[in-house]
Each structure stands twice: as structure tokens, then as C-alpha cells.
Amino acid sequence: MGIKYRVDEDLVFLQYCKEEDLRILAGYLTHDKDQSARMASELLADDNFKKFAGKTDQYRQCWQLIAGELQHFGGDTIVNLFRGDGVLYKEILSDVCDNQKVKTEKNSSAYAMENKLLEKFIGDAWEKLGAEQRASLLKEFDIGYNSRDGEGLALLKAALLSGIGSLQISSLIARSAASMFAGRALGVIATGGLGRSLAMFAGPVGLAVSAALTVPAISGAAYRVTIPAVIQIAYMRRECEAREFF
């Protein structure tokens, strides 16, 4: 069928993203957690993608192919065949939020919906941390580490609404997802200003993200693609925001 990108205002920023971040996003589309190739993926066999093989900016040059393949994964296979393309990112994001039982407003922006989803994952991870780990995490983010235990999660969620806090938290979650779903070393993704010691929290956060795929109803192949892909895109949007591309 070939990859057809559907113009999408919520994905157009991908052209400004870093090569390695796009490579990780594409990895979710082309390979499963065990690094086996996805049968449904067409990206690596696409002539336009292969044309840039060996170039240092291959993934940046092909950002529309990557976005188009994600849109196809988010849509119904049969419907895609008749329509010729996939669905917009907002529909993919909304679908992931619904399955994660994350409530969003119908008219919310993609940015706001992503924040709700990140808030859910950081909340799940918080439950897996001990008291000392929670205090250390708050100290790493330089927010209220002298606060009472019950206030810590609320402070983290509040940090998601600030530019640098949103970047740091999304970076931590994306790094954790990459380690769980892409088999990559934690240092691969840009740090987003995080300290090295935050790597200790990647395990609990990664387990919280991984748990999202243990529910039978959402263990299908499309969700194994769209959930980590949406997490990666949320981080990439905030990384671009920090570089003032918006």
C-alpha cells in the first residue's frame, strides 16, 4: 500500500526533532521489544527511506514517513485500506488515553492530553517507590523535598505544568519506556536536563509504563506500538518547546 502521510498539525513539529529521538520513535514502529521486525511495518522497505540510507540525517529527512506509519498503526487496518491513509495523532492519543483510563476533555490540545497521560504514568511509578526514593526523586527535580510524603506526588504533577518540569518528567518517562520497549541503554535519549542519578528511577517508572501493556484488553500489537510512541512524542514535543521551536 505504501506509506502515506496525512497532514497533521500535531505531528508537523517532528521535522525539528533530533535524529536520535526520531530513530527511537521509528524503532517502536519497525521492531518489537525483542527486536524482531514488525510484519506490518513498511518504513524500512520504503524506497524513499532507503534513499537516505547511510546519511546522518536519514530519520529527519524521512519524518513524514515515520509520522505516516504511526498514523497507519493508529487506524483500523481494513479502514486504512479503503481510505488510503491512517488517522490523525489526536485520535491515536485519545485512544491511548481512553485505554489507560485517563480522562481528557474533548477539545483539549494534544499537549494537554499528553500531560494527563504523563501524570498517570508518574502517579503509577510513585506507588512503586519507597519513602526514601520518593524524597530523592523530589530532590532531583528540586521541588519540595522537605514536604510531607502525601504532598510529593501533587508537587510532581504540578511540575508537569511548567516548561522545564514537563521536559524533565517526560524525559524520565521516555527514557524508561525506551529501556523497557526498545532495549536501549538509558543514556541514549537526551537527558532533558536530568541528573545522572535519576537513572535509578528509570526502573520503577519503566515498570509502571510496562504495566500499561499487561492488561489483556490492550495487549494487542497496535498498543505495543502506540503507547511507547505517544510517550516518545510527548517528550519530543517538550524538547522542541525547550529549544523554542514553537
PDB file of C-alpha atoms in Angstrom:
ATOM      1  CA  MET A   1       0.000   0.000   0.000  1.00  0.00           C
ATOM      2  CA  GLY A   2       2.881   2.368   0.699  1.00  0.00           C
ATOM      3  CA  ILE A   3       3.209   4.894   3.484  1.00  0.00           C
ATOM      4  CA  LYS A   4       1.004   7.934   3.056  1.00  0.00           C
ATOM      5  CA  TYR A   5       1.377  10.811   5.499  1.00  0.00           C
ATOM      6  CA  ARG A   6      -1.787  12.645   6.378  1.00  0.00           C
ATOM      7  CA  VAL A   7      -1.084  16.308   7.119  1.00  0.00           C
ATOM      8  CA  ASP A   8      -1.306  16.570  10.888  1.00  0.00           C
ATOM      9  CA  GLU A   9      -0.835  19.783  12.867  1.00  0.00           C
ATOM     10  CA  ASP A  10       0.128  17.779  15.958  1.00  0.00           C
ATOM     11  CA  LEU A  11       2.947  15.918  14.206  1.00  0.00           C
ATOM     12  CA  VAL A  12       4.395  18.587  11.933  1.00  0.00           C
ATOM     13  CA  PHE A  13       6.889  19.541  14.658  1.00  0.00           C
ATOM     14  CA  LEU A  14       8.693  16.222  14.091  1.00  0.00           C
ATOM     15  CA  GLN A  15      10.703  17.900  11.329  1.00  0.00           C
ATOM     16  CA  TYR A  16      12.533  19.881  14.044  1.00  0.00           C
ATOM     17  CA  CYS A  17      13.333  16.903  16.273  1.00  0.00           C
ATOM     18  CA  LYS A  18      16.723  15.370  16.854  1.00  0.00           C
ATOM     19  CA  GLU A  19      17.884  12.488  14.683  1.00  0.00           C
ATOM     20  CA  GLU A  20      18.330  10.047  17.584  1.00  0.00           C
ATOM     21  CA  ASP A  21      14.906  10.853  19.035  1.00  0.00           C
ATOM     22  CA  LEU A  22      13.296  10.177  15.647  1.00  0.00           C
ATOM     23  CA  ARG A  23      15.296   6.964  15.356  1.00  0.00           C
ATOM     24  CA  ILE A  24      13.868   5.755  18.676  1.00  0.00           C
ATOM     25  CA  LEU A  25      10.337   6.698  17.598  1.00  0.00           C
ATOM     26  CA  ALA A  26      10.802   4.830  14.321  1.00  0.00           C
ATOM     27  CA  GLY A  27      12.171   1.857  16.267  1.00  0.00           C
ATOM     28  CA  TYR A  28       8.837   1.439  18.031  1.00  0.00           C
ATOM     29  CA  LEU A  29       7.175   1.238  14.617  1.00  0.00           C
ATOM     30  CA  THR A  30       9.598  -1.150  12.979  1.00  0.00           C
ATOM     31  CA  HIS A  31      10.615  -3.554  15.755  1.00  0.00           C
ATOM     32  CA  ASP A  32       9.015  -5.292  18.719  1.00  0.00           C
ATOM     33  CA  LYS A  33      10.510  -5.364  22.215  1.00  0.00           C
ATOM     34  CA  ASP A  34      12.558  -8.468  21.362  1.00  0.00           C
ATOM     35  CA  GLN A  35      13.943  -6.612  18.323  1.00  0.00           C
ATOM     36  CA  SER A  36      12.037  -8.803  15.888  1.00  0.00           C
ATOM     37  CA  ALA A  37      10.814  -6.872  12.838  1.00  0.00           C
ATOM     38  CA  ARG A  38       7.158  -5.926  12.758  1.00  0.00           C
ATOM     39  CA  MET A  39       5.338  -7.560   9.853  1.00  0.00           C
ATOM     40  CA  ALA A  40       3.006  -4.580   9.493  1.00  0.00           C
ATOM     41  CA  SER A  41       5.804  -2.032   9.224  1.00  0.00           C
ATOM     42  CA  GLU A  42       6.697  -0.682   5.792  1.00  0.00           C
ATOM     43  CA  LEU A  43       9.191   2.014   6.783  1.00  0.00           C
ATOM     44  CA  LEU A  44      12.472   0.150   6.353  1.00  0.00           C
ATOM     45  CA  ALA A  45      11.411  -1.191   2.949  1.00  0.00           C
ATOM     46  CA  ASP A  46      10.192   2.171   1.677  1.00  0.00           C
ATOM     47  CA  ASP A  47      12.199   3.360  -1.338  1.00  0.00           C
ATOM     48  CA  ASN A  48      12.264   6.956  -0.125  1.00  0.00           C
ATOM     49  CA  PHE A  49      13.556   5.854   3.275  1.00  0.00           C
ATOM     50  CA  LYS A  50      16.210   3.617   1.723  1.00  0.00           C
ATOM     51  CA  LYS A  51      17.304   6.515  -0.498  1.00  0.00           C
ATOM     52  CA  PHE A  52      18.742   8.238   2.574  1.00  0.00           C
ATOM     53  CA  ALA A  53      20.464   5.127   3.963  1.00  0.00           C
ATOM     54  CA  GLY A  54      23.848   5.974   5.413  1.00  0.00           C
ATOM     55  CA  LYS A  55      23.042   9.670   5.766  1.00  0.00           C
ATOM     56  CA  THR A  56      23.453  11.209   9.200  1.00  0.00           C
ATOM     57  CA  ASP A  57      20.008  12.783   8.943  1.00  0.00           C
ATOM     58  CA  GLN A  58      18.116   9.849   7.409  1.00  0.00           C
ATOM     59  CA  TYR A  59      15.321   9.910  10.005  1.00  0.00           C
ATOM     60  CA  ARG A  60      14.942  13.683   9.921  1.00  0.00           C
ATOM     61  CA  GLN A  61      14.700  13.588   6.144  1.00  0.00           C
ATOM     62  CA  CYS A  62      12.001  10.936   6.448  1.00  0.00           C
ATOM     63  CA  TRP A  63       9.968  12.381   9.316  1.00  0.00           C
ATOM     64  CA  GLN A  64       6.786  12.349   7.204  1.00  0.00           C
ATOM     65  CA  LEU A  65       7.220   8.624   6.509  1.00  0.00           C
ATOM     66  CA  ILE A  66       7.649   7.984  10.233  1.00  0.00           C
ATOM     67  CA  ALA A  67       4.572  10.075  11.043  1.00  0.00           C
ATOM     68  CA  GLY A  68       2.589   8.367   8.287  1.00  0.00           C
ATOM     69  CA  GLU A  69       3.472   4.903   9.537  1.00  0.00           C
ATOM     70  CA  LEU A  70       2.386   5.866  13.062  1.00  0.00           C
ATOM     71  CA  GLN A  71      -0.919   7.119  11.644  1.00  0.00           C
ATOM     72  CA  HIS A  72      -1.419   3.741   9.957  1.00  0.00           C
ATOM     73  CA  PHE A  73      -0.705   1.855  13.194  1.00  0.00           C
ATOM     74  CA  GLY A  74      -3.289   4.010  14.957  1.00  0.00           C
ATOM     75  CA  GLY A  75      -6.028   3.262  12.442  1.00  0.00           C
ATOM     76  CA  ASP A  76      -8.085   0.204  11.677  1.00  0.00           C
ATOM     77  CA  THR A  77      -6.296  -1.939   9.080  1.00  0.00           C
ATOM     78  CA  ILE A  78      -9.351  -2.511   6.914  1.00  0.00           C
ATOM     79  CA  VAL A  79     -10.431   1.113   7.080  1.00  0.00           C
ATOM     80  CA  ASN A  80      -6.884   2.177   6.203  1.00  0.00           C
ATOM     81  CA  LEU A  81      -7.031   0.070   3.049  1.00  0.00           C
ATOM     82  CA  PHE A  82     -10.173   1.837   1.820  1.00  0.00           C
ATOM     83  CA  ARG A  83      -9.132   5.280   2.997  1.00  0.00           C
ATOM     84  CA  GLY A  84      -5.508   5.032   1.842  1.00  0.00           C
ATOM     85  CA  ASP A  85      -4.077   6.614   4.966  1.00  0.00           C
ATOM     86  CA  GLY A  86      -4.233   6.354   8.750  1.00  0.00           C
ATOM     87  CA  VAL A  87      -5.664   8.551  11.481  1.00  0.00           C
ATOM     88  CA  LEU A  88      -4.518  11.842  12.948  1.00  0.00           C
ATOM     89  CA  TYR A  89      -2.271  11.835  16.017  1.00  0.00           C
ATOM     90  CA  LYS A  90      -5.001  13.346  18.195  1.00  0.00           C
ATOM     91  CA  GLU A  91      -7.149  10.253  17.590  1.00  0.00           C
ATOM     92  CA  ILE A  92      -4.240   7.934  18.428  1.00  0.00           C
ATOM     93  CA  LEU A  93      -3.502   9.887  21.606  1.00  0.00           C
ATOM     94  CA  SER A  94      -7.163   9.935  22.610  1.00  0.00           C
ATOM     95  CA  ASP A  95      -7.385   6.173  22.060  1.00  0.00           C
ATOM     96  CA  VAL A  96      -4.329   5.558  24.262  1.00  0.00           C
ATOM     97  CA  CYS A  97      -5.739   7.838  26.974  1.00  0.00           C
ATOM     98  CA  ASP A  98      -9.097   6.064  26.890  1.00  0.00           C
ATOM     99  CA  ASN A  99      -7.490   2.656  27.295  1.00  0.00           C
ATOM    100  CA  GLN A 100      -5.332   3.941  30.134  1.00  0.00           C
ATOM    101  CA  LYS A 101      -8.477   5.344  31.764  1.00  0.00           C
ATOM    102  CA  VAL A 102      -7.074   8.843  31.561  1.00  0.00           C
ATOM    103  CA  LYS A 103      -9.862  11.393  31.378  1.00  0.00           C
ATOM    104  CA  THR A 104      -9.382  14.186  28.860  1.00  0.00           C
ATOM    105  CA  GLU A 105     -11.566  16.946  27.579  1.00  0.00           C
ATOM    106  CA  LYS A 106     -12.829  16.501  24.022  1.00  0.00           C
ATOM    107  CA  ASN A 107     -11.437  19.856  22.924  1.00  0.00           C
ATOM    108  CA  SER A 108      -8.130  19.615  24.813  1.00  0.00           C
ATOM    109  CA  SER A 109      -4.884  20.212  22.944  1.00  0.00           C
ATOM    110  CA  ALA A 110      -2.534  17.312  22.238  1.00  0.00           C
ATOM    111  CA  TYR A 111      -0.092  18.918  24.690  1.00  0.00           C
ATOM    112  CA  ALA A 112      -2.676  18.947  27.497  1.00  0.00           C
ATOM    113  CA  MET A 113      -3.749  15.370  26.758  1.00  0.00           C
ATOM    114  CA  GLU A 114      -0.127  14.217  26.813  1.00  0.00           C
ATOM    115  CA  ASN A 115       0.330  15.906  30.189  1.00  0.00           C
ATOM    116  CA  LYS A 116      -2.638  13.953  31.550  1.00  0.00           C
ATOM    117  CA  LEU A 117      -1.116  10.705  30.284  1.00  0.00           C
ATOM    118  CA  LEU A 118       2.318  11.547  31.731  1.00  0.00           C
ATOM    119  CA  GLU A 119       0.628  12.402  35.011  1.00  0.00           C
ATOM    120  CA  LYS A 120      -0.916   8.934  35.044  1.00  0.00           C
ATOM    121  CA  PHE A 121       2.420   7.186  34.481  1.00  0.00           C
ATOM    122  CA  ILE A 122       4.283   9.265  37.070  1.00  0.00           C
ATOM    123  CA  GLY A 123       1.469   8.515  39.537  1.00  0.00           C
ATOM    124  CA  ASP A 124       1.740   4.762  38.887  1.00  0.00           C
ATOM    125  CA  ALA A 125       5.512   4.925  39.308  1.00  0.00           C
ATOM    126  CA  TRP A 126       5.161   6.894  42.540  1.00  0.00           C
ATOM    127  CA  GLU A 127       3.257   3.967  44.050  1.00  0.00           C
ATOM    128  CA  LYS A 128       6.237   1.690  43.352  1.00  0.00           C
ATOM    129  CA  LEU A 129       8.743   3.898  45.186  1.00  0.00           C
ATOM    130  CA  GLY A 130       9.704   3.724  48.831  1.00  0.00           C
ATOM    131  CA  ALA A 131       9.744   6.803  51.082  1.00  0.00           C
ATOM    132  CA  GLU A 132      13.479   7.422  50.588  1.00  0.00           C
ATOM    133  CA  GLN A 133      13.183   7.028  46.818  1.00  0.00           C
ATOM    134  CA  ARG A 134      10.306   9.480  46.738  1.00  0.00           C
ATOM    135  CA  ALA A 135      12.299  12.042  48.692  1.00  0.00           C
ATOM    136  CA  SER A 136      15.298  11.543  46.383  1.00  0.00           C
ATOM    137  CA  LEU A 137      13.142  11.941  43.301  1.00  0.00           C
ATOM    138  CA  LEU A 138      11.715  15.234  44.537  1.00  0.00           C
ATOM    139  CA  LYS A 139      15.218  16.416  45.390  1.00  0.00           C
ATOM    140  CA  GLU A 140      16.398  15.589  41.850  1.00  0.00           C
ATOM    141  CA  PHE A 141      13.625  17.758  40.467  1.00  0.00           C
ATOM    142  CA  ASP A 142      14.441  20.388  43.098  1.00  0.00           C
ATOM    143  CA  ILE A 143      10.838  20.551  44.239  1.00  0.00           C
ATOM    144  CA  GLY A 144       9.605  20.369  47.812  1.00  0.00           C
ATOM    145  CA  TYR A 145      11.877  17.622  49.092  1.00  0.00           C
ATOM    146  CA  ASN A 146      11.115  18.746  52.626  1.00  0.00           C
ATOM    147  CA  SER A 147       7.415  18.295  52.042  1.00  0.00           C
ATOM    148  CA  ARG A 148       5.291  15.684  53.738  1.00  0.00           C
ATOM    149  CA  ASP A 149       5.052  12.383  51.901  1.00  0.00           C
ATOM    150  CA  GLY A 150       1.457  12.926  50.872  1.00  0.00           C
ATOM    151  CA  GLU A 151       2.341  16.157  49.082  1.00  0.00           C
ATOM    152  CA  GLY A 152       5.134  14.800  46.898  1.00  0.00           C
ATOM    153  CA  LEU A 153       3.043  13.384  44.093  1.00  0.00           C
ATOM    154  CA  ALA A 154       0.959  16.531  43.896  1.00  0.00           C
ATOM    155  CA  LEU A 155       4.161  18.573  43.548  1.00  0.00           C
ATOM    156  CA  LEU A 156       5.406  16.337  40.731  1.00  0.00           C
ATOM    157  CA  LYS A 157       2.096  16.673  38.908  1.00  0.00           C
ATOM    158  CA  ALA A 158       2.248  20.425  39.346  1.00  0.00           C
ATOM    159  CA  ALA A 159       5.776  20.418  37.886  1.00  0.00           C
ATOM    160  CA  LEU A 160       4.347  18.852  34.729  1.00  0.00           C
ATOM    161  CA  LEU A 161       2.603  22.141  34.064  1.00  0.00           C
ATOM    162  CA  SER A 162       5.865  24.078  33.967  1.00  0.00           C
ATOM    163  CA  GLY A 163       8.081  24.081  30.906  1.00  0.00           C
ATOM    164  CA  ILE A 164      11.276  22.655  32.409  1.00  0.00           C
ATOM    165  CA  GLY A 165       9.406  20.314  34.761  1.00  0.00           C
ATOM    166  CA  SER A 166       7.337  18.934  31.905  1.00  0.00           C
ATOM    167  CA  LEU A 167      10.503  18.329  29.869  1.00  0.00           C
ATOM    168  CA  GLN A 168      12.319  16.635  32.733  1.00  0.00           C
ATOM    169  CA  ILE A 169       9.444  14.361  33.715  1.00  0.00           C
ATOM    170  CA  SER A 170       8.600  13.450  30.117  1.00  0.00           C
ATOM    171  CA  SER A 171      12.298  12.731  29.514  1.00  0.00           C
ATOM    172  CA  LEU A 172      12.429  10.390  32.505  1.00  0.00           C
ATOM    173  CA  ILE A 173       9.328   8.518  31.349  1.00  0.00           C
ATOM    174  CA  ALA A 174      10.553   8.338  27.741  1.00  0.00           C
ATOM    175  CA  ARG A 175      13.958   7.049  28.838  1.00  0.00           C
ATOM    176  CA  SER A 176      12.266   4.417  30.950  1.00  0.00           C
ATOM    177  CA  ALA A 177       9.962   3.389  28.096  1.00  0.00           C
ATOM    178  CA  ALA A 178      12.958   3.107  25.749  1.00  0.00           C
ATOM    179  CA  SER A 179      14.729   0.811  28.180  1.00  0.00           C
ATOM    180  CA  MET A 180      11.628  -1.355  28.555  1.00  0.00           C
ATOM    181  CA  PHE A 181      10.360  -1.424  24.963  1.00  0.00           C
ATOM    182  CA  ALA A 182      13.305  -0.691  22.734  1.00  0.00           C
ATOM    183  CA  GLY A 183      16.047  -2.474  24.657  1.00  0.00           C
ATOM    184  CA  ARG A 184      18.152   0.662  24.635  1.00  0.00           C
ATOM    185  CA  ALA A 185      20.611   1.907  27.225  1.00  0.00           C
ATOM    186  CA  LEU A 186      19.186   4.602  29.445  1.00  0.00           C
ATOM    187  CA  GLY A 187      21.695   7.151  28.304  1.00  0.00           C
ATOM    188  CA  VAL A 188      20.569   7.042  24.677  1.00  0.00           C
ATOM    189  CA  ILE A 189      17.805   9.598  24.943  1.00  0.00           C
ATOM    190  CA  ALA A 190      18.710  13.203  25.567  1.00  0.00           C
ATOM    191  CA  THR A 191      18.592  13.900  29.262  1.00  0.00           C
ATOM    192  CA  GLY A 192      16.313  16.910  29.219  1.00  0.00           C
ATOM    193  CA  GLY A 193      18.459  18.434  31.928  1.00  0.00           C
ATOM    194  CA  LEU A 194      18.215  15.403  34.206  1.00  0.00           C
ATOM    195  CA  GLY A 195      20.965  14.421  36.559  1.00  0.00           C
ATOM    196  CA  ARG A 196      22.637  11.057  36.116  1.00  0.00           C
ATOM    197  CA  SER A 197      21.286   9.875  39.438  1.00  0.00           C
ATOM    198  CA  LEU A 198      17.774   9.964  38.031  1.00  0.00           C
ATOM    199  CA  ALA A 199      18.624   6.778  36.188  1.00  0.00           C
ATOM    200  CA  MET A 200      17.855   4.954  39.438  1.00  0.00           C
ATOM    201  CA  PHE A 201      14.200   5.845  38.955  1.00  0.00           C
ATOM    202  CA  ALA A 202      14.012   4.557  35.406  1.00  0.00           C
ATOM    203  CA  GLY A 203      13.289   1.053  36.685  1.00  0.00           C
ATOM    204  CA  PRO A 204      10.159   1.881  38.694  1.00  0.00           C
ATOM    205  CA  VAL A 205       8.908   4.296  36.056  1.00  0.00           C
ATOM    206  CA  GLY A 206       9.587   1.742  33.330  1.00  0.00           C
ATOM    207  CA  LEU A 207       7.656  -0.890  35.244  1.00  0.00           C
ATOM    208  CA  ALA A 208       4.727   1.497  35.536  1.00  0.00           C
ATOM    209  CA  VAL A 209       4.792   2.101  31.797  1.00  0.00           C
ATOM    210  CA  SER A 210       5.239  -1.605  31.090  1.00  0.00           C
ATOM    211  CA  ALA A 211       2.243  -2.397  33.283  1.00  0.00           C
ATOM    212  CA  ALA A 212       0.142  -0.443  30.818  1.00  0.00           C
ATOM    213  CA  LEU A 213       0.568  -3.331  28.413  1.00  0.00           C
ATOM    214  CA  THR A 214      -0.198  -6.138  30.828  1.00  0.00           C
ATOM    215  CA  VAL A 215      -3.945  -5.578  30.721  1.00  0.00           C
ATOM    216  CA  PRO A 216      -5.303  -8.214  28.306  1.00  0.00           C
ATOM    217  CA  ALA A 217      -7.679  -5.810  26.621  1.00  0.00           C
ATOM    218  CA  ILE A 218      -4.831  -3.560  25.493  1.00  0.00           C
ATOM    219  CA  SER A 219      -2.124  -6.099  24.786  1.00  0.00           C
ATOM    220  CA  GLY A 220      -2.687  -6.054  21.032  1.00  0.00           C
ATOM    221  CA  ALA A 221       0.129  -5.254  18.647  1.00  0.00           C
ATOM    222  CA  ALA A 222      -1.127  -1.725  17.874  1.00  0.00           C
ATOM    223  CA  TYR A 223      -0.949  -0.681  21.529  1.00  0.00           C
ATOM    224  CA  ARG A 224       2.553  -2.108  21.845  1.00  0.00           C
ATOM    225  CA  VAL A 225       3.373   0.478  19.196  1.00  0.00           C
ATOM    226  CA  THR A 226       1.151   3.417  20.016  1.00  0.00           C
ATOM    227  CA  ILE A 227       1.684   3.601  23.798  1.00  0.00           C
ATOM    228  CA  PRO A 228       5.510   3.921  23.754  1.00  0.00           C
ATOM    229  CA  ALA A 229       5.286   6.011  20.565  1.00  0.00           C
ATOM    230  CA  VAL A 230       2.946   8.508  22.211  1.00  0.00           C
ATOM    231  CA  ILE A 231       5.253   8.708  25.255  1.00  0.00           C
ATOM    232  CA  GLN A 232       8.215   9.375  22.968  1.00  0.00           C
ATOM    233  CA  ILE A 233       6.316  12.028  21.008  1.00  0.00           C
ATOM    234  CA  ALA A 234       5.240  13.753  24.232  1.00  0.00           C
ATOM    235  CA  TYR A 235       8.887  14.011  25.257  1.00  0.00           C
ATOM    236  CA  MET A 236       9.984  15.179  21.791  1.00  0.00           C
ATOM    237  CA  ARG A 237       7.334  17.910  21.740  1.00  0.00           C
ATOM    238  CA  ARG A 238       8.629  19.266  25.057  1.00  0.00           C
ATOM    239  CA  GLU A 239      12.237  19.001  23.919  1.00  0.00           C
ATOM    240  CA  CYS A 240      11.375  21.120  20.882  1.00  0.00           C
ATOM    241  CA  GLU A 241       9.479  23.523  23.111  1.00  0.00           C
ATOM    242  CA  ALA A 242      12.580  23.944  25.278  1.00  0.00           C
ATOM    243  CA  ARG A 243      14.558  24.845  22.151  1.00  0.00           C
ATOM    244  CA  GLU A 244      11.829  27.380  21.307  1.00  0.00           C
ATOM    245  CA  PHE A 245      10.729  25.766  18.061  1.00  0.00           C
ATOM    246  CA  PHE A 246       7.145  26.664  18.937  1.00  0.00           C
TER     247      PHE A 246
END
